[in-house]
Amino acid sequence: MNAVVIEHVPLDQLPEAWRARLAPHQAERVTVRIEAEFESPDMPVTMEGDSGIDDPAFGIWRDRDDLADVTAHVRDLRTGRYGSDGRRRT
């Protein structure tokens, strides 16, 4: 992905719409990064053709009868083995 990065831009040189999104007196200079967007964030994502929904792995946790809270179980699986203090989680 190509990006243009402009560092140390004075706030008064930014477009008004950009300045309005910044907190007042947040900084005197900012770094601007401009990247091409391939999809608009306002556009809904549509699945066409072979979307993978027929794949047996899709929704694999949803049908588990032995888990009361599937979301919590998967979140626990995704957590790291060690906490922020360096101790191993039990």
Coordinates of C-alpha atoms in Angstrom, one line a residue:
M1 CA 0.0 0.0 0.0
N2 CA 1.3 3.4 -0.9
A3 CA 1.0 6.3 1.5
V4 CA 2.1 9.9 1.7
V5 CA 3.4 11.0 5.0
I6 CA 3.9 14.7 5.8
E7 CA 5.5 15.5 9.1
H8 CA 5.5 18.6 11.2
V9 CA 2.5 20.3 9.5
P10 CA 1.4 23.5 11.3
L11 CA -2.3 23.3 12.3
D12 CA -3.2 26.5 10.5
Q13 CA -2.2 24.9 7.2
L14 CA -4.7 22.0 7.5
P15 CA -8.1 22.3 6.0
E16 CA -10.8 23.5 8.4
A17 CA -12.6 20.2 8.3
W18 CA -9.5 18.4 9.5
R19 CA -8.8 21.0 12.2
A20 CA -12.3 20.6 13.5
R21 CA -11.7 16.9 14.2
L22 CA -8.7 17.7 16.5
A23 CA -9.0 18.7 20.1
P24 CA -8.4 22.4 20.6
H25 CA -4.7 23.2 21.5
Q26 CA -3.9 19.5 21.2
A27 CA -0.7 20.2 19.3
E28 CA 0.8 22.9 17.2
R29 CA 2.1 20.6 14.6
V30 CA 0.8 17.2 13.3
T31 CA 1.8 14.4 11.0
V32 CA -0.5 13.8 8.1
R33 CA -0.7 10.3 6.6
I34 CA -2.8 9.9 3.3
E35 CA -3.6 6.4 2.1
A36 CA -5.9 5.3 -0.7
E37 CA -9.1 3.6 0.5
F38 CA -10.3 0.7 -1.6
E39 CA -13.7 0.6 0.0
S40 CA -15.7 3.4 1.5
P41 CA -16.3 2.9 5.2
D42 CA -19.9 3.8 4.6
M43 CA -20.5 1.1 2.1
P44 CA -21.8 -2.2 3.5
V45 CA -19.7 -5.3 2.9
T46 CA -21.5 -7.7 0.6
M47 CA -20.6 -11.3 0.1
E48 CA -20.9 -12.6 -3.4
G49 CA -20.3 -15.9 -5.0
D50 CA -18.3 -18.3 -3.0
S51 CA -18.4 -16.4 0.3
G52 CA -17.3 -19.3 2.5
I53 CA -20.7 -19.6 4.3
D54 CA -21.0 -23.2 3.1
D55 CA -17.6 -24.0 4.7
P56 CA -18.0 -26.3 7.7
A57 CA -15.6 -24.2 9.7
F58 CA -17.9 -21.1 9.4
G59 CA -19.7 -20.7 12.7
I60 CA -17.9 -23.6 14.3
W61 CA -18.3 -22.3 17.9
R62 CA -22.0 -21.3 17.5
D63 CA -23.3 -24.8 17.6
R64 CA -21.4 -26.0 20.7
D65 CA -23.9 -27.3 23.3
D66 CA -21.3 -27.9 25.9
L67 CA -20.4 -24.2 26.3
A68 CA -22.7 -21.9 28.1
D69 CA -21.0 -18.7 26.8
V70 CA -19.3 -19.3 23.5
T71 CA -18.2 -15.7 23.1
A72 CA -16.4 -15.7 26.5
H73 CA -14.8 -19.1 25.7
V74 CA -13.4 -17.9 22.4
R75 CA -12.2 -14.6 24.0
D76 CA -10.4 -16.7 26.7
L77 CA -8.7 -18.8 24.0
R78 CA -7.5 -15.7 22.2
T79 CA -6.0 -14.1 25.3
G80 CA -2.3 -14.4 25.7
R81 CA -0.7 -16.9 28.0
Y82 CA 0.9 -14.2 30.1
G83 CA -0.6 -11.2 31.8
S84 CA 0.7 -7.6 31.5
D85 CA 2.7 -8.2 34.7
G86 CA 4.6 -11.1 33.1
R87 CA 2.9 -13.8 35.2
R88 CA 1.5 -16.9 33.5
R89 CA -2.3 -16.9 33.4
T90 CA -4.0 -19.9 35.0

